[in-house]
CSV table of N, CA and C in Angstrom, one decimal:
chain,number,residue,atom,x,y,z
V,1,MET,N,116.9,84.6,105.2
V,1,MET,CA,116.6,85.5,104.2
V,1,MET,C,115.1,85.7,104.0
V,2,ASN,N,114.3,84.6,103.9
V,2,ASN,CA,112.9,84.7,103.7
V,2,ASN,C,112.2,85.5,104.8
V,3,LYS,N,112.7,85.3,106.1
V,3,LYS,CA,112.1,86.0,107.2
V,3,LYS,C,112.3,87.5,107.1
V,4,ALA,N,113.4,88.0,106.6
V,4,ALA,CA,113.6,89.4,106.5
V,4,ALA,C,112.9,90.1,105.3
V,5,MET,N,112.6,89.3,104.3
V,5,MET,CA,112.1,89.9,103.1
V,5,MET,C,110.8,90.7,103.2
V,6,PRO,N,109.8,90.2,104.1
V,6,PRO,CA,108.6,91.1,104.2
V,6,PRO,C,108.9,92.5,104.8
V,7,ASP,N,109.8,92.5,105.8
V,7,ASP,CA,110.2,93.8,106.4
V,7,ASP,C,110.9,94.7,105.3
V,8,ILE,N,111.8,94.1,104.6
V,8,ILE,CA,112.5,94.8,103.5
V,8,ILE,C,111.5,95.3,102.5
V,9,ASN,N,110.6,94.4,102.1
V,9,ASN,CA,109.5,94.8,101.1
V,9,ASN,C,108.7,96.0,101.6
V,10,ASN,N,108.3,95.9,102.9
V,10,ASN,CA,107.5,97.0,103.5
V,10,ASN,C,108.2,98.3,103.5
V,11,GLY,N,109.5,98.3,103.8
V,11,GLY,CA,110.3,99.5,103.8
V,11,GLY,C,110.4,100.1,102.4
V,12,ILE,N,110.6,99.3,101.4
V,12,ILE,CA,110.7,99.8,100.0
V,12,ILE,C,109.3,100.3,99.6
V,13,VAL,N,108.3,99.6,99.8
V,13,VAL,CA,106.9,100.1,99.4
V,13,VAL,C,106.6,101.4,100.1
V,14,ASP,N,106.9,101.4,101.4
V,14,ASP,CA,106.6,102.7,102.2
V,14,ASP,C,107.4,103.8,101.7
V,15,GLY,N,108.7,103.5,101.4
V,15,GLY,CA,109.6,104.5,100.8
V,15,GLY,C,109.1,105.0,99.5
V,16,ASP,N,108.7,104.1,98.6
V,16,ASP,CA,108.1,104.5,97.3
V,16,ASP,C,106.9,105.4,97.5
V,17,ASN,N,106.0,105.0,98.4
V,17,ASN,CA,104.8,105.9,98.6
V,17,ASN,C,105.2,107.2,99.1
V,18,GLU,N,106.1,107.3,100.1
V,18,GLU,CA,106.5,108.6,100.6
V,18,GLU,C,107.2,109.4,99.6
V,19,TYR,N,108.1,108.8,98.8
V,19,TYR,CA,108.8,109.5,97.7
V,19,TYR,C,107.8,110.1,96.8
V,20,ASN,N,106.8,109.4,96.3
V,20,ASN,CA,105.8,109.9,95.4
V,20,ASN,C,105.0,111.0,96.0
V,21,GLU,N,104.7,110.9,97.3
V,21,GLU,CA,104.0,111.9,98.0
V,21,GLU,C,104.8,113.2,98.1
V,22,ALA,N,106.1,113.0,98.3
V,22,ALA,CA,107.1,114.2,98.4
V,22,ALA,C,107.1,114.9,97.0
V,23,VAL,N,107.1,114.1,96.0
V,23,VAL,CA,107.1,114.8,94.6
V,23,VAL,C,105.9,115.5,94.4
V,24,GLU,N,104.7,114.9,94.8
V,24,GLU,CA,103.5,115.6,94.6
V,24,GLU,C,103.4,116.9,95.4
V,25,LEU,N,103.9,116.8,96.6
V,25,LEU,CA,104.0,118.0,97.5
V,25,LEU,C,104.9,119.1,96.9
V,26,VAL,N,106.0,118.7,96.3
V,26,VAL,CA,106.9,119.7,95.7
V,26,VAL,C,106.1,120.4,94.6
V,27,ASN,N,105.4,119.6,93.8
V,27,ASN,CA,104.7,120.2,92.7
V,27,ASN,C,103.6,121.1,93.1
V,28,ASN,N,103.1,120.9,94.4
V,28,ASN,CA,102.1,121.8,95.0
V,28,ASN,C,102.8,122.9,95.8
V,29,LYS,N,104.1,123.0,95.7
V,29,LYS,CA,104.9,124.0,96.5
V,29,LYS,C,104.7,123.9,98.0
V,30,ASN,N,104.5,122.8,98.5
V,30,ASN,CA,104.5,122.5,99.9
V,30,ASN,C,105.8,121.9,100.3
V,31,PHE,N,106.8,122.8,100.4
V,31,PHE,CA,108.2,122.3,100.5
V,31,PHE,C,108.5,121.7,101.9
V,32,TYR,N,107.9,122.3,102.9
V,32,TYR,CA,108.2,121.8,104.3
V,32,TYR,C,107.7,120.3,104.4
V,33,LYS,N,106.5,120.1,104.0
V,33,LYS,CA,105.9,118.7,104.1
V,33,LYS,C,106.6,117.8,103.1
V,34,SER,N,107.0,118.3,102.0
V,34,SER,CA,107.7,117.5,101.0
V,34,SER,C,109.0,117.0,101.6
V,35,MET,N,109.7,117.9,102.3
V,35,MET,CA,111.0,117.5,102.8
V,35,MET,C,110.8,116.4,103.9
V,36,GLU,N,109.7,116.5,104.7
V,36,GLU,CA,109.4,115.5,105.7
V,36,GLU,C,109.2,114.1,105.0
V,37,LYS,N,108.4,114.2,104.0
V,37,LYS,CA,108.2,112.9,103.3
V,37,LYS,C,109.4,112.3,102.6
V,38,ALA,N,110.2,113.2,102.0
V,38,ALA,CA,111.5,112.7,101.4
V,38,ALA,C,112.4,112.1,102.5
V,39,GLU,N,112.5,112.8,103.6
V,39,GLU,CA,113.4,112.2,104.7
V,39,GLU,C,112.8,110.9,105.2
V,40,SER,N,111.5,110.8,105.3
V,40,SER,CA,110.9,109.5,105.7
V,40,SER,C,111.2,108.4,104.7
V,41,ALA,N,111.0,108.8,103.4
V,41,ALA,CA,111.3,107.8,102.3
V,41,ALA,C,112.8,107.3,102.4
V,42,GLY,N,113.7,108.2,102.6
V,42,GLY,CA,115.1,107.9,102.8
V,42,GLY,C,115.3,107.0,104.0
V,43,ASP,N,114.6,107.2,105.1
V,43,ASP,CA,114.8,106.4,106.3
V,43,ASP,C,114.3,104.9,106.0
V,44,ASN,N,113.2,104.8,105.3
V,44,ASN,CA,112.7,103.5,104.9
V,44,ASN,C,113.6,102.8,104.0
V,45,TYR,N,114.1,103.5,102.9
V,45,TYR,CA,115.0,102.9,102.0
V,45,TYR,C,116.3,102.4,102.7
V,46,ASN,N,116.8,103.3,103.6
V,46,ASN,CA,118.0,103.0,104.4
V,46,ASN,C,117.9,101.7,105.2
V,47,LYS,N,116.7,101.6,105.9
V,47,LYS,CA,116.5,100.4,106.7
V,47,LYS,C,116.5,99.2,105.9
V,48,SER,N,115.8,99.2,104.7
V,48,SER,CA,115.8,98.1,103.8
V,48,SER,C,117.2,97.8,103.3
V,49,LYS,N,118.0,98.8,102.9
V,49,LYS,CA,119.3,98.6,102.4
V,49,LYS,C,120.2,98.0,103.5
V,50,ASN,N,120.1,98.4,104.7
V,50,ASN,CA,120.9,97.9,105.8
V,50,ASN,C,120.6,96.4,106.0
V,51,ARG,N,119.3,96.0,105.9
V,51,ARG,CA,118.9,94.6,106.1
V,51,ARG,C,119.5,93.8,104.9
V,52,LEU,N,119.4,94.4,103.7
V,52,LEU,CA,119.9,93.6,102.5
V,52,LEU,C,121.4,93.4,102.6
V,53,LEU,N,122.1,94.5,103.1
V,53,LEU,CA,123.6,94.3,103.2
V,53,LEU,C,123.9,93.3,104.3
V,54,GLU,N,123.1,93.2,105.3
V,54,GLU,CA,123.3,92.2,106.4
V,54,GLU,C,123.1,90.8,105.8
V,55,ILE,N,122.0,90.7,105.0
V,55,ILE,CA,121.8,89.4,104.3
V,55,ILE,C,123.0,89.0,103.4
V,56,ARG,N,123.4,90.0,102.6
V,56,ARG,CA,124.5,89.7,101.7
V,56,ARG,C,125.8,89.4,102.5
V,57,GLY,N,126.0,90.0,103.6
V,57,GLY,CA,127.2,89.8,104.4
V,57,GLY,C,127.2,88.4,105.0
V,58,ASN,N,126.0,87.8,105.1
V,58,ASN,CA,125.9,86.5,105.8
V,58,ASN,C,125.6,85.4,104.8
V,59,PHE,N,125.8,85.6,103.5
V,59,PHE,CA,125.6,84.6,102.5
V,59,PHE,C,126.5,83.4,102.8
V,60,SER,N,125.9,82.2,102.8
V,60,SER,CA,126.7,81.0,103.0
V,60,SER,C,126.9,80.4,101.6
V,61,SER,N,127.7,79.3,101.7
V,61,SER,CA,127.9,78.6,100.4
V,61,SER,C,126.7,77.9,99.9
V,62,GLU,N,125.6,77.8,100.7
V,62,GLU,CA,124.4,77.2,100.3
V,62,GLU,C,123.5,78.1,99.5
V,63,VAL,N,123.8,79.4,99.5
V,63,VAL,CA,123.0,80.4,98.8
V,63,VAL,C,123.4,80.3,97.3
V,64,ASN,N,122.4,80.1,96.5
V,64,ASN,CA,122.7,79.9,95.1
V,64,ASN,C,122.9,81.3,94.4
V,65,SER,N,123.5,81.2,93.2
V,65,SER,CA,123.8,82.5,92.5
V,65,SER,C,122.6,83.3,92.1
V,66,VAL,N,121.5,82.6,91.9
V,66,VAL,CA,120.2,83.4,91.5
V,66,VAL,C,119.8,84.2,92.7
V,67,HIS,N,119.8,83.7,93.9
V,67,HIS,CA,119.4,84.5,95.0
V,67,HIS,C,120.4,85.6,95.3
V,68,LYS,N,121.7,85.3,95.1
V,68,LYS,CA,122.7,86.4,95.2
V,68,LYS,C,122.5,87.5,94.2
V,69,ASP,N,122.2,87.1,93.0
V,69,ASP,CA,121.9,88.1,91.9
V,69,ASP,C,120.7,88.9,92.3
V,70,TYR,N,119.7,88.3,92.9
V,70,TYR,CA,118.4,89.0,93.3
V,70,TYR,C,118.8,90.0,94.3
V,71,ILE,N,119.5,89.6,95.4
V,71,ILE,CA,119.8,90.5,96.5
V,71,ILE,C,120.7,91.7,96.0
V,72,ASN,N,121.7,91.4,95.2
V,72,ASN,CA,122.5,92.4,94.6
V,72,ASN,C,121.8,93.4,93.7
V,73,THR,N,120.8,92.9,93.0
V,73,THR,CA,120.0,93.8,92.1
V,73,THR,C,119.1,94.6,93.0
V,74,LEU,N,118.6,94.0,94.0
V,74,LEU,CA,117.7,94.8,94.9
V,74,LEU,C,118.5,95.9,95.7
V,75,ILE,N,119.7,95.6,96.0
V,75,ILE,CA,120.6,96.6,96.7
V,75,ILE,C,120.8,97.7,95.7
V,76,ASP,N,121.1,97.4,94.5
V,76,ASP,CA,121.3,98.5,93.4
V,76,ASP,C,120.1,99.3,93.3
V,77,GLU,N,118.9,98.7,93.3
V,77,GLU,CA,117.7,99.4,93.1
V,77,GLU,C,117.5,100.4,94.3
V,78,VAL,N,117.7,99.9,95.5
V,78,VAL,CA,117.5,100.8,96.7
V,78,VAL,C,118.5,101.9,96.7
V,79,GLU,N,119.8,101.6,96.3
V,79,GLU,CA,120.8,102.7,96.2
V,79,GLU,C,120.4,103.8,95.3
V,80,TYR,N,119.8,103.4,94.1
V,80,TYR,CA,119.3,104.5,93.2
V,80,TYR,C,118.1,105.2,93.8
V,81,LYS,N,117.3,104.5,94.5
V,81,LYS,CA,116.2,105.2,95.2
V,81,LYS,C,116.7,106.2,96.2
V,82,LEU,N,117.7,105.8,96.9
V,82,LEU,CA,118.3,106.7,97.9
V,82,LEU,C,119.0,107.9,97.2
V,83,LYS,N,119.6,107.7,96.1
V,83,LYS,CA,120.1,108.8,95.3
V,83,LYS,C,119.0,109.7,94.9
V,84,ALA,N,117.9,109.2,94.4
V,84,ALA,CA,116.8,110.0,94.0
V,84,ALA,C,116.3,110.8,95.2
V,85,VAL,N,116.2,110.3,96.3
V,85,VAL,CA,115.8,111.0,97.5
V,85,VAL,C,116.7,112.2,97.8
V,86,ASP,N,118.0,111.9,97.8
V,86,ASP,CA,119.0,113.0,98.0
V,86,ASP,C,118.9,114.1,97.0
V,87,LEU,N,118.7,113.8,95.8
V,87,LEU,CA,118.5,114.8,94.7
V,87,LEU,C,117.2,115.5,94.9
V,88,LEU,N,116.2,114.8,95.3
V,88,LEU,CA,114.9,115.5,95.5
V,88,LEU,C,115.0,116.5,96.7
V,89,LYS,N,115.7,116.1,97.7
V,89,LYS,CA,115.9,117.0,98.8
V,89,LYS,C,116.7,118.2,98.4
V,90,GLU,N,117.7,118.1,97.6
V,90,GLU,CA,118.5,119.2,97.0
V,90,GLU,C,117.5,120.1,96.2
V,91,ALA,N,116.7,119.5,95.4
V,91,ALA,CA,115.7,120.3,94.7
V,91,ALA,C,114.8,121.1,95.6
V,92,ILE,N,114.3,120.5,96.6
V,92,ILE,CA,113.4,121.1,97.6
V,92,ILE,C,114.1,122.3,98.2
V,93,GLU,N,115.3,122.1,98.6
V,93,GLU,CA,116.1,123.2,99.2
V,93,GLU,C,116.3,124.4,98.2
V,94,CYS,N,116.5,124.1,97.0
V,94,CYS,CA,116.6,125.2,96.0
V,94,CYS,C,115.3,125.9,95.8
V,95,PHE,N,114.2,125.1,95.7
V,95,PHE,CA,112.9,125.7,95.4
V,95,PHE,C,112.5,126.6,96.6
V,96,GLU,N,112.9,126.2,97.8
V,96,GLU,CA,112.6,127.0,99.0
V,96,GLU,C,113.2,128.5,98.9
V,97,VAL,N,114.3,128.6,98.3
V,97,VAL,CA,115.0,129.9,98.2
V,97,VAL,C,114.8,130.5,96.8
V,98,ASN,N,113.8,130.0,96.0
V,98,ASN,CA,113.4,130.5,94.7
V,98,ASN,C,114.6,130.3,93.7
V,99,SER,N,115.4,129.3,93.9
V,99,SER,CA,116.4,129.0,92.9
V,99,SER,C,115.8,127.9,92.0
V,100,ASN,N,114.8,128.3,91.2
V,100,ASN,CA,114.0,127.3,90.5
V,100,ASN,C,114.7,126.6,89.4
V,101,TYR,N,115.6,127.3,88.7
V,101,TYR,CA,116.4,126.6,87.6
V,101,TYR,C,117.2,125.4,88.2
V,102,THR,N,118.0,125.7,89.2
V,102,THR,CA,118.8,124.7,89.9
V,102,THR,C,117.9,123.6,90.5
V,103,GLY,N,116.8,124.0,91.1
V,103,GLY,CA,115.9,123.1,91.7
V,103,GLY,C,115.3,122.1,90.6
V,104,SER,N,115.0,122.7,89.5
V,104,SER,CA,114.5,121.8,88.4
V,104,SER,C,115.5,120.9,87.9
V,105,ASN,N,116.7,121.3,87.8
V,105,ASN,CA,117.8,120.4,87.4
V,105,ASN,C,118.0,119.2,88.4
V,106,TYR,N,117.9,119.6,89.7
V,106,TYR,CA,118.0,118.5,90.7
V,106,TYR,C,116.8,117.6,90.5
V,107,GLY,N,115.6,118.1,90.3
V,107,GLY,CA,114.4,117.3,90.1
V,107,GLY,C,114.5,116.4,88.9
V,108,PHE,N,115.1,116.9,87.8
V,108,PHE,CA,115.3,116.0,86.6
V,108,PHE,C,116.3,114.9,87.0
V,109,GLU,N,117.3,115.2,87.7
V,109,GLU,CA,118.3,114.2,88.1
V,109,GLU,C,117.6,113.2,89.0
V,110,ALA,N,116.8,113.6,89.9
V,110,ALA,CA,116.1,112.7,90.8
V,110,ALA,C,115.2,111.8,90.0
V,111,ASN,N,114.5,112.3,89.0
V,111,ASN,CA,113.7,111.5,88.1
V,111,ASN,C,114.5,110.4,87.4
V,112,ASP,N,115.7,110.9,86.9
V,112,ASP,CA,116.6,109.9,86.2
V,112,ASP,C,117.1,108.8,87.2
V,113,ALA,N,117.4,109.2,88.4
V,113,ALA,CA,117.8,108.1,89.4
V,113,ALA,C,116.7,107.2,89.7
V,114,MET,N,115.5,107.7,89.8
V,114,MET,CA,114.3,106.8,90.1
V,114,MET,C,114.0,105.9,88.9
V,115,ASN,N,114.2,106.5,87.7
V,115,ASN,CA,114.0,105.6,86.5
V,115,ASN,C,115.1,104.5,86.4
V,116,GLN,N,116.3,104.8,86.9
V,116,GLN,CA,117.3,103.7,86.9
V,116,GLN,C,116.9,102.7,88.0
V,117,ALA,N,116.4,103.1,89.1
V,117,ALA,CA,115.9,102.2,90.1
V,117,ALA,C,114.8,101.3,89.5
V,118,VAL,N,113.9,101.8,88.7
V,118,VAL,CA,112.9,101.0,88.1
V,118,VAL,C,113.5,100.0,87.2
V,119,GLU,N,114.5,100.3,86.5
V,119,GLU,CA,115.2,99.4,85.6
V,119,GLU,C,115.7,98.2,86.4
V,120,TYR,N,116.3,98.5,87.6
V,120,TYR,CA,116.8,97.4,88.5
V,120,TYR,C,115.6,96.6,89.0
V,121,GLN,N,114.5,97.3,89.3
V,121,GLN,CA,113.3,96.6,89.7
V,121,GLN,C,112.8,95.6,88.7
V,122,ASN,N,112.8,96.1,87.4
V,122,ASN,CA,112.4,95.2,86.3
V,122,ASN,C,113.4,94.0,86.2
V,123,GLN,N,114.7,94.2,86.4
V,123,GLN,CA,115.6,93.1,86.3
V,123,GLN,C,115.4,92.1,87.4
V,124,ARG,N,115.0,92.6,88.6
V,124,ARG,CA,114.7,91.8,89.7
V,124,ARG,C,113.5,91.0,89.5
V,125,ASP,N,112.5,91.6,88.9
V,125,ASP,CA,111.2,90.9,88.5
V,125,ASP,C,111.5,89.8,87.5
V,126,MET,N,112.4,90.1,86.6
V,126,MET,CA,112.8,89.1,85.6
V,126,MET,C,113.5,87.9,86.2
V,127,ILE,N,114.4,88.2,87.2
V,127,ILE,CA,115.0,87.1,87.9
V,127,ILE,C,114.0,86.1,88.5
V,128,VAL,N,113.0,86.7,89.2
V,128,VAL,CA,112.0,85.9,89.8
V,128,VAL,C,111.2,85.1,88.7
V,129,ARG,N,110.8,85.8,87.7
V,129,ARG,CA,110.0,85.2,86.6
V,129,ARG,C,110.7,84.1,86.0
V,130,ASP,N,112.0,84.2,85.8
V,130,ASP,CA,112.8,83.2,85.1
V,130,ASP,C,113.2,82.0,86.0
V,131,ASN,N,113.0,82.2,87.3
V,131,ASN,CA,113.5,81.2,88.3
V,131,ASN,C,112.4,81.0,89.4
V,132,GLN,N,111.2,80.9,88.9
V,132,GLN,CA,110.0,80.8,89.9
V,132,GLN,C,110.2,79.6,90.9
V,133,ASN,N,110.8,78.6,90.4
V,133,ASN,CA,111.0,77.4,91.3
V,133,ASN,C,111.9,77.7,92.5
V,134,LEU,N,112.7,78.8,92.4
V,134,LEU,CA,113.7,79.1,93.5
V,134,LEU,C,113.1,80.2,94.4
V,135,PHE,N,112.0,80.7,94.1
V,135,PHE,CA,111.4,81.8,95.0
V,135,PHE,C,110.1,81.4,95.5
V,136,LYS,N,110.0,81.4,96.8
V,136,LYS,CA,108.7,81.2,97.5
V,136,LYS,C,107.8,82.4,97.3
V,137,GLN,N,106.6,82.2,97.4
V,137,GLN,CA,105.6,83.3,97.2
V,137,GLN,C,106.0,84.5,98.2
V,138,SER,N,106.4,84.2,99.4
V,138,SER,CA,106.7,85.2,100.4
V,138,SER,C,108.0,85.9,100.1
V,139,PHE,N,108.8,85.4,99.2
V,139,PHE,CA,110.1,86.0,99.0
V,139,PHE,C,110.1,87.2,98.1
V,140,GLY,N,109.2,87.2,97.2
V,140,GLY,CA,109.1,88.3,96.2
V,140,GLY,C,108.7,89.6,96.8
V,141,ILE,N,109.2,90.7,96.1
V,141,ILE,CA,108.8,92.1,96.5
V,141,ILE,C,108.0,92.7,95.4
């Protein structure tokens, strides 16, 4: 689990950066580049999610409940980030054809999904903070 966490962390951080860039590009009406960034963010989140699901699928009886909660919370976080990406891509497609009202609605939904992801991220941070003795420095994201 500890060996995989740096790669998972990098995928999430890269996905977050690309998602934020995609939003900025949408706001600047650069829809083509925004879609590229959104797709790349989704790819990074999916890679991290797949690694997390692999870790969860290989839990042994030695894995304690705190680590299980951490991984499950992180999976929930990434799933909401993926939902935000999908909604952002829907928004981009609408803006490209000047369906601005519908695009804005998708954009608001994407923001809501990302806000939910941040709530899971805060829960995950709290798990680490409350159980520092169970987490090595390299484990945290």
